[in-house]
Amino acid sequence: MADKQTPYKPKILLVTKVTFFDIDKLGATTILGKLLADKYGTSVDIYFDSNAPRSELSRIVAPRSINFIENLEANYFTISIERGNARVKEVKWEEKADKIRLLVFTEKGEIDGNKYMVDPGSPHYDIAYSIGIKSEEDLLSQLGEFRGIWDAAETVNLDIRGENSKFAQTNHVYADAKSYAEAVLALAEEAELDIPQQEATELLACLYWKTNSLRNRHTSPDSFSSVENLLKKGASLSKAVRKIYASSSLLEVKARQEMLGSLVVDSDKVAMAKVSPDTARQLAKQVTINPAKNPLSILKDIVASFVLIPVSDDQTLVLLSTPDEQLNARKLFGQYNYVGDRLQAEMSFELGASETEAKIRSILNQKLFSRKQEEKAAATPEPVAPKVVTKPEPAKKPQVDIAPQKAAAASEEKTTTRQDDAELATVEEISAPAVAKTAELAGDPLAPATETITPKPAEDADAAASGNGFGSFGSIGGFGGGMQPGGKDPLPAA
């Protein structure tokens, strides 16, 4: 009878690690906390190291009976007193204006009131869950100085990675599941946790978020079974989809998933990422760019974040994420066609909107100018400076003057002509091969045909390759391999 009057209400801790904006993992963790809170009639603490915006999360998952904590700390301390030979019967305390008075009642013997110690307390939880944490080392590192929590509690590990080490007292590893929403659903079935209609809808929203409406690589046959199961529990598909769109569109979700796999941070103030050409084309159709919904904007200490999106072989869409609402990203970058290595820039905290825009424009112009110069140099080699020397027309002069002259004069002119011809022949023999050789080395298309040039196919191929402006840039966007022309989009279009 006493147990029914005072039901067991354990203190429950859920520990997870969320990278950027993983609605699936954070949402599934929150929903599991709500299910446990309903079962035990208590509240649940969720401890996660993430910058994930809770305002976005709350649009998908209502945080009822959930406490999000960013720091583990005890709200108490312990006082140890030397017992002496006393047998303690009861301890009470009185709160005064400036002190707390402890009253220790003994059955017999005495305590030594002059010998006592005060120790900071440690948070206590009866049940501790780890969700999506790779190893026990990672878990204890996240708990830090409060790692004793894990040793003192009843521990449960939940994950979807089959290779995850089984470091808890109870381990639920669903290797066939592609999302944590599916894992929570499976755990609820095993642990007989009742899933109300609202939580079923929220799980469905997380599942649709992860699988991009059941059409990307995170979709498995079990995903469709999970959807059917949630619908049987009263989940509303229309509400789930509306929840996703209330937070961010499926297209933006798709872009986020791709960006997270290719994020490049050049400094603590500038970050960039790429998406597939298919996503880029769809993003290019967006009317506005909302920095608040750009996942890069949640990075710490970032003033401006660049996102370079190759749309085609000669055009790159540049997205800008900045807390300064005065900057118009489309107006700023709409006039630039930029394909090349990573755009590196560093903004100062002191710069205002106009100064920041001016600096970005300056960097873009400088990049574009140098790139165009390189393209021009590679595509059109400079012509050879020396002029080709040819035999002058006045060489016909002796033919005009020979007939009317006397025999003596004719003999004299003939001698002079032989000397002139010899000099001109000498000039041709020296100049023509040298000029032809110079033209060959420089690649002059107008080189004189006074000397036979042996074709060099290998060098010709190299010259053609160097003249390809796009090929000379290396990988698209300078992010390494992965998005070469003809590459396959890992995530189908939304």
CSV table of C-alpha atoms in Angstrom, one decimal:
chain,number,residue,atom,x,y,z
A,1,MET,CA,0.0,0.0,0.0
A,2,ALA,CA,2.8,2.4,0.8
A,3,ASP,CA,4.4,1.8,-2.6
A,4,LYS,CA,1.2,2.8,-4.4
A,5,GLN,CA,1.0,6.0,-2.3
A,6,THR,CA,4.6,7.0,-3.1
A,7,PRO,CA,5.4,5.7,-6.6
A,8,TYR,CA,9.0,5.3,-7.7
A,9,LYS,CA,10.1,8.5,-9.4
A,10,PRO,CA,13.7,8.1,-10.4
A,11,LYS,CA,15.9,11.0,-11.5
A,12,ILE,CA,16.7,10.3,-15.2
A,13,LEU,CA,19.5,11.7,-17.3
A,14,LEU,CA,19.8,11.4,-21.1
A,15,VAL,CA,23.2,12.2,-22.5
A,16,THR,CA,23.7,12.7,-26.2
A,17,LYS,CA,26.1,14.4,-28.6
A,18,VAL,CA,24.6,16.4,-31.5
A,19,THR,CA,26.6,17.7,-34.4
A,20,PHE,CA,25.2,21.0,-35.7
A,21,PHE,CA,21.6,20.6,-36.6
A,22,ASP,CA,20.6,16.9,-36.3
A,23,ILE,CA,16.9,17.1,-35.7
A,24,ASP,CA,16.7,13.3,-35.9
A,25,LYS,CA,19.0,12.6,-33.0
A,26,LEU,CA,18.1,15.6,-30.8
A,27,GLY,CA,14.4,15.2,-31.5
A,28,ALA,CA,14.4,11.4,-30.9
A,29,THR,CA,16.3,12.0,-27.6
A,30,THR,CA,13.7,14.6,-26.5
A,31,ILE,CA,10.8,12.3,-27.4
A,32,LEU,CA,12.4,9.4,-25.5
A,33,GLY,CA,12.7,11.7,-22.5
A,34,LYS,CA,9.0,12.6,-22.7
A,35,LEU,CA,8.1,8.9,-22.9
A,36,LEU,CA,10.2,8.1,-19.8
A,37,ALA,CA,8.8,11.1,-17.9
A,38,ASP,CA,5.2,9.9,-18.6
A,39,LYS,CA,6.1,6.4,-17.5
A,40,TYR,CA,7.6,7.4,-14.2
A,41,GLY,CA,5.7,10.6,-13.5
A,42,THR,CA,8.8,12.8,-13.3
A,43,SER,CA,10.9,15.2,-15.3
A,44,VAL,CA,14.0,14.2,-17.3
A,45,ASP,CA,17.3,16.1,-17.8
A,46,ILE,CA,18.8,16.1,-21.3
A,47,TYR,CA,22.5,16.9,-21.4
A,48,PHE,CA,24.0,17.6,-24.8
A,49,ASP,CA,27.0,19.4,-26.1
A,50,SER,CA,25.6,21.2,-29.2
A,51,ASN,CA,24.8,24.6,-30.5
A,52,ALA,CA,21.5,23.3,-32.1
A,53,PRO,CA,19.0,26.1,-31.8
A,54,ARG,CA,16.2,25.0,-29.4
A,55,SER,CA,13.7,27.4,-31.1
A,56,GLU,CA,13.9,25.3,-34.2
A,57,LEU,CA,13.7,22.1,-32.3
A,58,SER,CA,10.6,23.2,-30.3
A,59,ARG,CA,8.7,23.6,-33.6
A,60,ILE,CA,9.0,19.9,-34.1
A,61,VAL,CA,9.1,18.6,-30.6
A,62,ALA,CA,7.3,20.2,-27.7
A,63,PRO,CA,9.7,20.1,-24.7
A,64,ARG,CA,7.1,19.0,-22.1
A,65,SER,CA,8.6,17.6,-18.9
A,66,ILE,CA,12.1,18.1,-20.3
A,67,ASN,CA,15.0,20.1,-18.9
A,68,PHE,CA,17.8,20.9,-21.3
A,69,ILE,CA,21.0,21.3,-19.3
A,70,GLU,CA,24.3,22.5,-20.7
A,71,ASN,CA,26.3,22.0,-17.5
A,72,LEU,CA,26.2,19.3,-15.0
A,73,GLU,CA,26.4,20.7,-11.5
A,74,ALA,CA,25.3,19.6,-8.0
A,75,ASN,CA,22.9,21.9,-6.1
A,76,TYR,CA,24.2,20.7,-2.8
A,77,PHE,CA,27.3,20.0,-0.8
A,78,THR,CA,28.2,17.4,1.9
A,79,ILE,CA,29.5,18.0,5.4
A,80,SER,CA,31.4,15.3,7.1
A,81,ILE,CA,31.9,15.4,10.9
A,82,GLU,CA,34.2,13.2,13.0
A,83,ARG,CA,31.9,10.7,14.6
A,84,GLY,CA,33.9,10.0,17.7
A,85,ASN,CA,32.0,7.4,19.8
A,86,ALA,CA,28.6,8.8,19.1
A,87,ARG,CA,25.7,6.9,17.6
A,88,VAL,CA,23.6,9.4,15.6
A,89,LYS,CA,19.9,9.3,15.9
A,90,GLU,CA,18.7,12.2,13.8
A,91,VAL,CA,20.0,15.3,12.0
A,92,LYS,CA,18.0,18.5,11.5
A,93,TRP,CA,18.9,21.9,10.3
A,94,GLU,CA,17.6,25.5,10.8
A,95,GLU,CA,17.9,28.3,8.3
A,96,LYS,CA,19.0,31.6,9.7
A,97,ALA,CA,19.4,35.0,7.9
A,98,ASP,CA,23.1,34.6,7.5
A,99,LYS,CA,23.8,30.9,8.3
A,100,ILE,CA,22.5,27.4,8.4
A,101,ARG,CA,22.5,25.6,11.8
A,102,LEU,CA,22.9,21.9,11.9
A,103,LEU,CA,21.3,19.9,14.8
A,104,VAL,CA,22.8,16.5,15.3
A,105,PHE,CA,21.0,14.3,17.9
A,106,THR,CA,22.8,11.3,19.3
A,107,GLU,CA,21.5,8.2,21.1
A,108,LYS,CA,24.8,7.9,23.1
A,109,GLY,CA,28.4,9.1,22.9
A,110,GLU,CA,29.8,12.3,21.6
A,111,ILE,CA,30.9,13.7,18.2
A,112,ASP,CA,34.0,15.9,17.7
A,113,GLY,CA,32.5,19.2,16.4
A,114,ASN,CA,35.9,20.6,15.8
A,115,LYS,CA,36.7,18.1,13.0
A,116,TYR,CA,34.6,18.4,9.9
A,117,MET,CA,35.0,18.6,6.1
A,118,VAL,CA,32.9,20.2,3.4
A,119,ASP,CA,32.8,18.6,0.0
A,120,PRO,CA,31.1,19.7,-3.2
A,121,GLY,CA,28.3,17.4,-4.1
A,122,SER,CA,27.9,15.4,-7.3
A,123,PRO,CA,24.6,15.2,-9.2
A,124,HIS,CA,22.8,12.0,-8.7
A,125,TYR,CA,20.6,10.2,-11.2
A,126,ASP,CA,18.9,6.8,-10.8
A,127,ILE,CA,18.8,6.0,-14.5
A,128,ALA,CA,21.3,7.3,-17.1
A,129,TYR,CA,20.9,6.9,-20.9
A,130,SER,CA,23.5,7.4,-23.5
A,131,ILE,CA,22.1,8.0,-27.0
A,132,GLY,CA,24.3,8.0,-30.1
A,133,ILE,CA,27.6,8.2,-28.3
A,134,LYS,CA,30.3,6.2,-30.0
A,135,SER,CA,32.2,4.8,-27.0
A,136,GLU,CA,32.4,4.9,-23.2
A,137,GLU,CA,35.6,7.0,-23.5
A,138,ASP,CA,33.6,9.7,-25.4
A,139,LEU,CA,30.8,9.5,-22.8
A,140,LEU,CA,33.1,9.9,-19.8
A,141,SER,CA,34.9,12.7,-21.6
A,142,GLN,CA,31.6,14.5,-22.1
A,143,LEU,CA,30.6,14.0,-18.4
A,144,GLY,CA,34.0,15.3,-17.3
A,145,GLU,CA,34.5,15.6,-13.6
A,146,PHE,CA,31.0,14.2,-13.0
A,147,ARG,CA,31.8,10.8,-14.6
A,148,GLY,CA,30.8,9.2,-11.3
A,149,ILE,CA,27.2,9.7,-12.3
A,150,TRP,CA,27.5,6.9,-14.8
A,151,ASP,CA,29.0,4.5,-12.3
A,152,ALA,CA,26.3,5.2,-9.7
A,153,ALA,CA,23.2,5.0,-12.0
A,154,GLU,CA,21.4,2.2,-13.8
A,155,THR,CA,22.8,2.7,-17.3
A,156,VAL,CA,21.2,2.2,-20.7
A,157,ASN,CA,22.9,2.6,-24.1
A,158,LEU,CA,20.9,3.3,-27.3
A,159,ASP,CA,22.4,3.5,-30.7
A,160,ILE,CA,22.0,2.6,-34.4
A,161,ARG,CA,25.7,1.7,-35.0
A,162,GLY,CA,26.3,-2.1,-34.9
A,163,GLU,CA,29.9,-1.7,-34.1
A,164,ASN,CA,29.2,0.4,-31.0
A,165,SER,CA,30.8,-1.1,-27.9
A,166,LYS,CA,28.3,-2.3,-25.3
A,167,PHE,CA,29.5,-0.2,-22.4
A,168,ALA,CA,26.2,0.1,-20.4
A,169,GLN,CA,24.4,-2.3,-18.2
A,170,THR,CA,21.6,-2.6,-20.8
A,171,ASN,CA,22.4,-2.0,-24.5
A,172,HIS,CA,19.9,-1.4,-27.3
A,173,VAL,CA,21.7,-1.3,-30.6
A,174,TYR,CA,19.5,-1.3,-33.7
A,175,ALA,CA,21.9,-1.7,-36.6
A,176,ASP,CA,19.2,-2.0,-39.2
A,177,ALA,CA,17.7,1.4,-38.2
A,178,LYS,CA,18.8,4.4,-40.3
A,179,SER,CA,17.5,7.0,-37.9
A,180,TYR,CA,17.3,7.5,-34.1
A,181,ALA,CA,13.5,8.0,-34.5
A,182,GLU,CA,13.3,4.4,-35.6
A,183,ALA,CA,15.5,3.3,-32.7
A,184,VAL,CA,13.3,5.1,-30.1
A,185,LEU,CA,10.3,3.5,-31.7
A,186,ALA,CA,11.8,0.0,-31.4
A,187,LEU,CA,13.0,0.7,-27.8
A,188,ALA,CA,9.5,1.9,-26.9
A,189,GLU,CA,8.0,-1.4,-28.2
A,190,GLU,CA,10.5,-3.5,-26.3
A,191,ALA,CA,10.2,-1.5,-23.0
A,192,GLU,CA,6.4,-1.2,-23.3
A,193,LEU,CA,6.5,2.6,-23.3
A,194,ASP,CA,3.2,4.0,-24.4
A,195,ILE,CA,3.5,6.4,-27.4
A,196,PRO,CA,0.7,9.1,-27.3
A,197,GLN,CA,-0.5,10.6,-30.6
A,198,GLN,CA,1.5,13.8,-30.2
A,199,GLU,CA,4.8,11.9,-29.7
A,200,ALA,CA,4.0,9.6,-32.5
A,201,THR,CA,3.6,12.6,-34.8
A,202,GLU,CA,6.8,14.1,-33.6
A,203,LEU,CA,8.7,10.8,-34.2
A,204,LEU,CA,7.2,10.7,-37.7
A,205,ALA,CA,8.4,14.3,-38.3
A,206,CYS,CA,11.9,13.3,-37.2
A,207,LEU,CA,11.9,10.3,-39.5
A,208,TYR,CA,10.7,12.3,-42.5
A,209,TRP,CA,13.4,14.9,-41.7
A,210,LYS,CA,16.2,12.3,-41.7
A,211,THR,CA,15.0,10.5,-44.8
A,212,ASN,CA,14.0,13.6,-46.8
A,213,SER,CA,10.5,12.3,-47.2
A,214,LEU,CA,11.6,8.7,-47.5
A,215,ARG,CA,13.7,9.3,-50.6
A,216,ASN,CA,17.4,9.6,-49.6
A,217,ARG,CA,20.1,7.1,-48.7
A,218,HIS,CA,18.9,7.0,-45.0
A,219,THR,CA,15.7,5.3,-46.2
A,220,SER,CA,15.4,1.6,-45.6
A,221,PRO,CA,12.6,-1.0,-45.9
A,222,ASP,CA,12.3,-0.7,-42.1
A,223,SER,CA,11.6,3.0,-42.5
A,224,PHE,CA,8.3,2.3,-44.2
A,225,SER,CA,7.4,-0.2,-41.6
A,226,SER,CA,8.1,2.4,-38.9
A,227,VAL,CA,5.9,4.9,-40.7
A,228,GLU,CA,3.1,2.4,-40.8
A,229,ASN,CA,3.5,1.6,-37.1
A,230,LEU,CA,3.5,5.3,-36.2
A,231,LEU,CA,0.4,5.9,-38.3
A,232,LYS,CA,-1.4,3.1,-36.4
A,233,LYS,CA,-0.5,4.9,-33.2
A,234,GLY,CA,-2.4,7.9,-34.4
A,235,ALA,CA,0.5,9.9,-35.9
A,236,SER,CA,-0.7,12.6,-38.4
A,237,LEU,CA,1.3,12.7,-41.5
A,238,SER,CA,0.0,16.1,-42.5
A,239,LYS,CA,1.0,17.6,-39.1
A,240,ALA,CA,4.4,16.0,-39.3
A,241,VAL,CA,5.1,17.5,-42.7
A,242,ARG,CA,3.8,20.9,-41.5
A,243,LYS,CA,6.1,20.6,-38.5
A,244,ILE,CA,9.1,20.1,-40.8
A,245,TYR,CA,8.1,23.1,-43.0
A,246,ALA,CA,7.5,25.2,-39.9
A,247,SER,CA,11.1,24.7,-39.0
A,248,SER,CA,12.7,24.5,-42.4
A,249,SER,CA,11.8,23.3,-45.9
A,250,LEU,CA,12.8,19.8,-47.0
A,251,LEU,CA,15.0,21.5,-49.6
A,252,GLU,CA,16.9,23.4,-46.9
A,253,VAL,CA,17.1,20.2,-44.9
A,254,LYS,CA,18.6,18.4,-47.9
A,255,ALA,CA,21.1,21.2,-48.3
A,256,ARG,CA,22.0,21.0,-44.6
A,257,GLN,CA,22.7,17.3,-44.8
A,258,GLU,CA,25.0,17.7,-47.7
A,259,MET,CA,26.8,20.8,-46.2
A,260,LEU,CA,27.6,19.0,-43.0
A,261,GLY,CA,29.6,16.4,-44.9
A,262,SER,CA,31.8,19.0,-46.6
A,263,LEU,CA,32.1,21.9,-44.2
A,264,VAL,CA,35.4,23.7,-44.4
A,265,VAL,CA,36.4,26.3,-41.8
A,266,ASP,CA,39.3,28.5,-42.9
A,267,SER,CA,39.4,30.5,-39.7
A,268,ASP,CA,37.4,31.1,-36.6
A,269,LYS,CA,35.4,33.8,-38.5
A,270,VAL,CA,34.9,32.3,-42.0
A,271,ALA,CA,33.3,29.0,-43.0
A,272,MET,CA,32.2,27.5,-46.3
A,273,ALA,CA,30.5,24.4,-47.5
A,274,LYS,CA,29.3,22.9,-50.8
A,275,VAL,CA,26.2,21.0,-51.9
A,276,SER,CA,25.6,18.9,-55.0
A,277,PRO,CA,24.8,20.7,-58.3
A,278,ASP,CA,21.2,19.4,-58.1
A,279,THR,CA,20.6,21.1,-54.8
A,280,ALA,CA,22.5,24.2,-55.9
A,281,ARG,CA,20.1,24.6,-58.9
A,282,GLN,CA,17.1,24.4,-56.5
A,283,LEU,CA,18.6,26.7,-54.0
A,284,ALA,CA,19.3,29.2,-56.8
A,285,LYS,CA,15.5,29.4,-57.3
A,286,GLN,CA,15.0,30.5,-53.7
A,287,VAL,CA,13.8,34.1,-53.6
A,288,THR,CA,15.6,35.0,-50.4
A,289,ILE,CA,18.5,33.7,-48.3
A,290,ASN,CA,17.7,33.6,-44.6
A,291,PRO,CA,20.9,33.7,-42.6
A,292,ALA,CA,19.0,32.6,-39.5
A,293,LYS,CA,18.3,29.2,-41.2
A,294,ASN,CA,21.8,28.7,-42.5
A,295,PRO,CA,23.4,26.0,-40.4
A,296,LEU,CA,26.8,27.8,-40.6
A,297,SER,CA,25.4,30.7,-38.7
A,298,ILE,CA,25.4,28.7,-35.5
A,299,LEU,CA,29.2,28.4,-35.4
A,300,LYS,CA,30.8,30.4,-32.7
A,301,ASP,CA,32.5,33.8,-33.4
A,302,ILE,CA,31.6,33.9,-37.0
A,303,VAL,CA,31.0,37.3,-38.5
A,304,ALA,CA,30.5,36.2,-42.1
A,305,SER,CA,30.1,32.6,-43.5
A,306,PHE,CA,30.6,31.9,-47.2
A,307,VAL,CA,28.9,28.9,-48.9
A,308,LEU,CA,30.2,28.3,-52.4
A,309,ILE,CA,27.8,26.2,-54.5
A,310,PRO,CA,29.0,25.1,-58.0
A,311,VAL,CA,25.9,25.5,-60.2
A,312,SER,CA,27.6,24.7,-63.5
A,313,ASP,CA,31.1,24.6,-65.0
A,314,ASP,CA,31.3,28.4,-65.2
A,315,GLN,CA,29.1,29.6,-62.4
A,316,THR,CA,29.2,29.2,-58.6
A,317,LEU,CA,26.4,30.4,-56.3
A,318,VAL,CA,27.9,32.1,-53.2
A,319,LEU,CA,25.7,32.1,-50.1
A,320,LEU,CA,26.5,34.5,-47.2
A,321,SER,CA,25.6,33.9,-43.6
A,322,THR,CA,26.0,36.8,-41.3
A,323,PRO,CA,24.2,38.2,-38.2
A,324,ASP,CA,24.2,41.6,-39.9
A,325,GLU,CA,20.7,41.8,-41.4
A,326,GLN,CA,21.7,44.9,-43.5
A,327,LEU,CA,23.7,42.8,-45.9
A,328,ASN,CA,21.8,41.5,-48.9
A,329,ALA,CA,23.5,38.3,-50.0
A,330,ARG,CA,21.8,38.1,-53.4
A,331,LYS,CA,22.5,41.7,-54.2
A,332,LEU,CA,26.1,41.3,-53.2
A,333,PHE,CA,26.9,38.1,-55.0
A,334,GLY,CA,24.4,38.1,-57.8
A,335,GLN,CA,26.7,39.7,-60.3
A,336,TYR,CA,29.7,37.4,-59.8
A,337,ASN,CA,30.4,34.2,-61.6
A,338,TYR,CA,33.1,32.5,-59.6
A,339,VAL,CA,34.4,28.9,-59.9
A,340,GLY,CA,37.8,28.1,-58.3
A,341,ASP,CA,39.6,27.5,-55.2
A,342,ARG,CA,38.2,28.3,-51.8
A,343,LEU,CA,37.3,31.9,-51.2
A,344,GLN,CA,39.2,33.0,-48.2
A,345,ALA,CA,38.3,36.1,-46.4
A,346,GLU,CA,38.3,37.4,-42.8
A,347,MET,CA,35.9,39.9,-41.5
A,348,SER,CA,36.6,42.2,-38.5
A,349,PHE,CA,34.2,42.5,-35.7
A,350,GLU,CA,34.5,46.3,-35.9
A,351,LEU,CA,33.3,46.5,-39.5
A,352,GLY,CA,29.8,47.8,-40.2
A,353,ALA,CA,27.5,46.5,-42.9
A,354,SER,CA,28.7,48.9,-45.6
A,355,GLU,CA,32.4,48.3,-44.8
A,356,THR,CA,31.9,44.6,-44.7
A,357,GLU,CA,30.2,44.6,-48.0
A,358,ALA,CA,32.9,46.7,-49.5
A,359,LYS,CA,35.6,44.3,-48.2
A,360,ILE,CA,33.8,41.3,-49.6
A,361,ARG,CA,33.4,43.0,-53.0
A,362,SER,CA,37.1,43.9,-53.0
A,363,ILE,CA,38.1,40.3,-52.3
A,364,LEU,CA,35.8,38.9,-54.9
A,365,ASN,CA,37.0,41.4,-57.5
A,366,GLN,CA,40.6,40.6,-56.7
A,367,LYS,CA,39.9,36.9,-57.0
A,368,LEU,CA,38.0,37.3,-60.2
A,369,PHE,CA,40.6,39.6,-61.8
A,370,SER,CA,43.5,37.2,-61.0
A,371,ARG,CA,41.5,34.2,-62.1
A,372,LYS,CA,40.6,35.8,-65.4
A,373,GLN,CA,44.2,36.8,-66.0
A,374,GLU,CA,45.2,33.2,-65.4
A,375,GLU,CA,42.5,31.9,-67.7
A,376,LYS,CA,43.6,34.4,-70.5
A,377,ALA,CA,47.2,33.5,-70.1
A,378,ALA,CA,46.5,29.7,-70.2
A,379,ALA,CA,44.1,30.0,-73.2
A,380,THR,CA,46.0,32.5,-75.4
A,381,PRO,CA,49.8,32.4,-75.2
A,382,GLU,CA,51.5,35.8,-75.8
A,383,PRO,CA,52.8,36.3,-79.4
A,384,VAL,CA,56.5,36.2,-80.1
A,385,ALA,CA,58.2,39.6,-80.1
A,386,PRO,CA,60.8,39.2,-82.9
A,387,LYS,CA,59.6,40.0,-86.4
A,388,VAL,CA,60.2,37.6,-89.3
A,389,VAL,CA,62.9,38.9,-91.7
A,390,THR,CA,62.0,38.2,-95.4
A,391,LYS,CA,63.8,39.0,-98.6
A,392,PRO,CA,63.1,42.6,-99.6
A,393,GLU,CA,61.7,43.4,-103.0
A,394,PRO,CA,64.5,45.8,-104.1
A,395,ALA,CA,66.5,42.7,-105.0
A,396,LYS,CA,64.9,43.0,-108.5
A,397,LYS,CA,66.7,46.3,-109.1
A,398,PRO,CA,69.6,44.7,-111.1
A,399,GLN,CA,67.1,43.4,-113.7
A,400,VAL,CA,65.9,46.9,-114.4
A,401,ASP,CA,69.3,48.6,-115.0
A,402,ILE,CA,71.1,45.8,-117.0
A,403,ALA,CA,69.7,46.4,-120.5
A,404,PRO,CA,70.4,50.1,-121.2
A,405,GLN,CA,73.9,50.1,-119.7
A,406,LYS,CA,77.2,49.7,-121.6
A,407,ALA,CA,79.3,46.6,-121.3
A,408,ALA,CA,81.7,48.0,-118.7
A,409,ALA,CA,78.9,49.4,-116.6
A,410,ALA,CA,77.0,46.0,-116.9
A,411,SER,CA,80.1,44.2,-115.7
A,412,GLU,CA,80.3,46.5,-112.7
A,413,GLU,CA,76.6,46.1,-111.8
A,414,LYS,CA,76.8,42.4,-112.1
A,415,THR,CA,79.6,42.2,-109.6
A,416,THR,CA,77.6,44.4,-107.1
A,417,THR,CA,74.5,42.2,-107.5
A,418,ARG,CA,76.4,39.1,-106.6
A,419,GLN,CA,77.6,40.7,-103.4
A,420,ASP,CA,74.0,41.9,-102.5
A,421,ASP,CA,72.6,38.5,-103.1
A,422,ALA,CA,75.2,36.9,-101.0
A,423,GLU,CA,74.5,39.2,-98.1
A,424,LEU,CA,70.7,38.7,-98.3
A,425,ALA,CA,71.2,34.9,-98.5
A,426,THR,CA,73.4,35.1,-95.4
A,427,VAL,CA,70.6,37.0,-93.5
A,428,GLU,CA,68.0,34.5,-94.5
A,429,GLU,CA,70.1,31.5,-93.5
A,430,ILE,CA,70.7,32.9,-90.1
A,431,SER,CA,67.3,34.6,-89.3
A,432,ALA,CA,64.7,32.2,-90.6
A,433,PRO,CA,65.6,29.1,-88.5
A,434,ALA,CA,66.2,31.2,-85.4
A,435,VAL,CA,62.8,32.9,-85.7
A,436,ALA,CA,61.1,29.6,-86.4
A,437,LYS,CA,62.7,28.0,-83.4
A,438,THR,CA,61.6,30.9,-81.2
A,439,ALA,CA,58.0,30.7,-82.5
A,440,GLU,CA,58.0,26.9,-81.8
A,441,LEU,CA,59.1,27.4,-78.2
A,442,ALA,CA,56.5,30.1,-77.7
A,443,GLY,CA,53.7,28.3,-79.5
A,444,ASP,CA,53.1,31.2,-82.0
A,445,PRO,CA,50.4,30.1,-84.4
A,446,LEU,CA,51.8,32.5,-87.1
A,447,ALA,CA,55.3,31.1,-87.1
A,448,PRO,CA,56.9,31.1,-90.6
A,449,ALA,CA,57.0,27.9,-92.5
A,450,THR,CA,60.7,28.2,-93.2
A,451,GLU,CA,61.6,25.2,-91.1
A,452,THR,CA,60.0,21.8,-90.6
A,453,ILE,CA,58.6,21.5,-87.0
A,454,THR,CA,58.3,17.9,-85.7
A,455,PRO,CA,54.8,17.5,-84.0
A,456,LYS,CA,54.8,16.7,-80.2
A,457,PRO,CA,51.4,15.1,-79.3
A,458,ALA,CA,52.2,15.0,-75.6
A,459,GLU,CA,53.1,18.6,-75.4
A,460,ASP,CA,50.1,19.6,-77.5
A,461,ALA,CA,47.8,17.7,-75.0
A,462,ASP,CA,49.4,19.5,-72.1
A,463,ALA,CA,48.9,22.8,-73.7
A,464,ALA,CA,45.3,22.0,-74.4
A,465,ALA,CA,44.7,21.0,-70.8
A,466,SER,CA,46.4,24.1,-69.5
A,467,GLY,CA,44.1,26.2,-71.7
A,468,ASN,CA,41.0,24.7,-70.1
A,469,GLY,CA,40.1,27.3,-67.5
A,470,PHE,CA,37.8,25.0,-65.6
A,471,GLY,CA,40.1,22.1,-65.6
A,472,SER,CA,43.0,24.2,-64.3
A,473,PHE,CA,41.0,25.0,-61.1
A,474,GLY,CA,41.2,21.4,-59.8
A,475,SER,CA,38.2,20.1,-58.0
A,476,ILE,CA,35.0,22.2,-58.2
A,477,GLY,CA,35.1,24.8,-55.5
A,478,GLY,CA,38.6,23.7,-54.3
A,479,PHE,CA,37.1,21.3,-51.8
A,480,GLY,CA,38.8,18.2,-53.1
A,481,GLY,CA,37.1,15.4,-55.0
A,482,GLY,CA,33.5,14.5,-54.7
A,483,MET,CA,31.7,16.9,-57.1
A,484,GLN,CA,33.2,16.3,-60.5
A,485,PRO,CA,31.1,16.8,-63.6
A,486,GLY,CA,28.8,13.8,-64.0
A,487,GLY,CA,29.0,12.9,-60.4
A,488,LYS,CA,26.1,11.3,-58.7
A,489,ASP,CA,24.0,13.3,-56.3
A,490,PRO,CA,24.0,11.4,-53.0
A,491,LEU,CA,20.7,12.8,-52.0
A,492,PRO,CA,17.8,12.9,-54.6
A,493,ALA,CA,16.0,16.1,-55.4
A,494,ALA,CA,13.4,17.2,-52.9
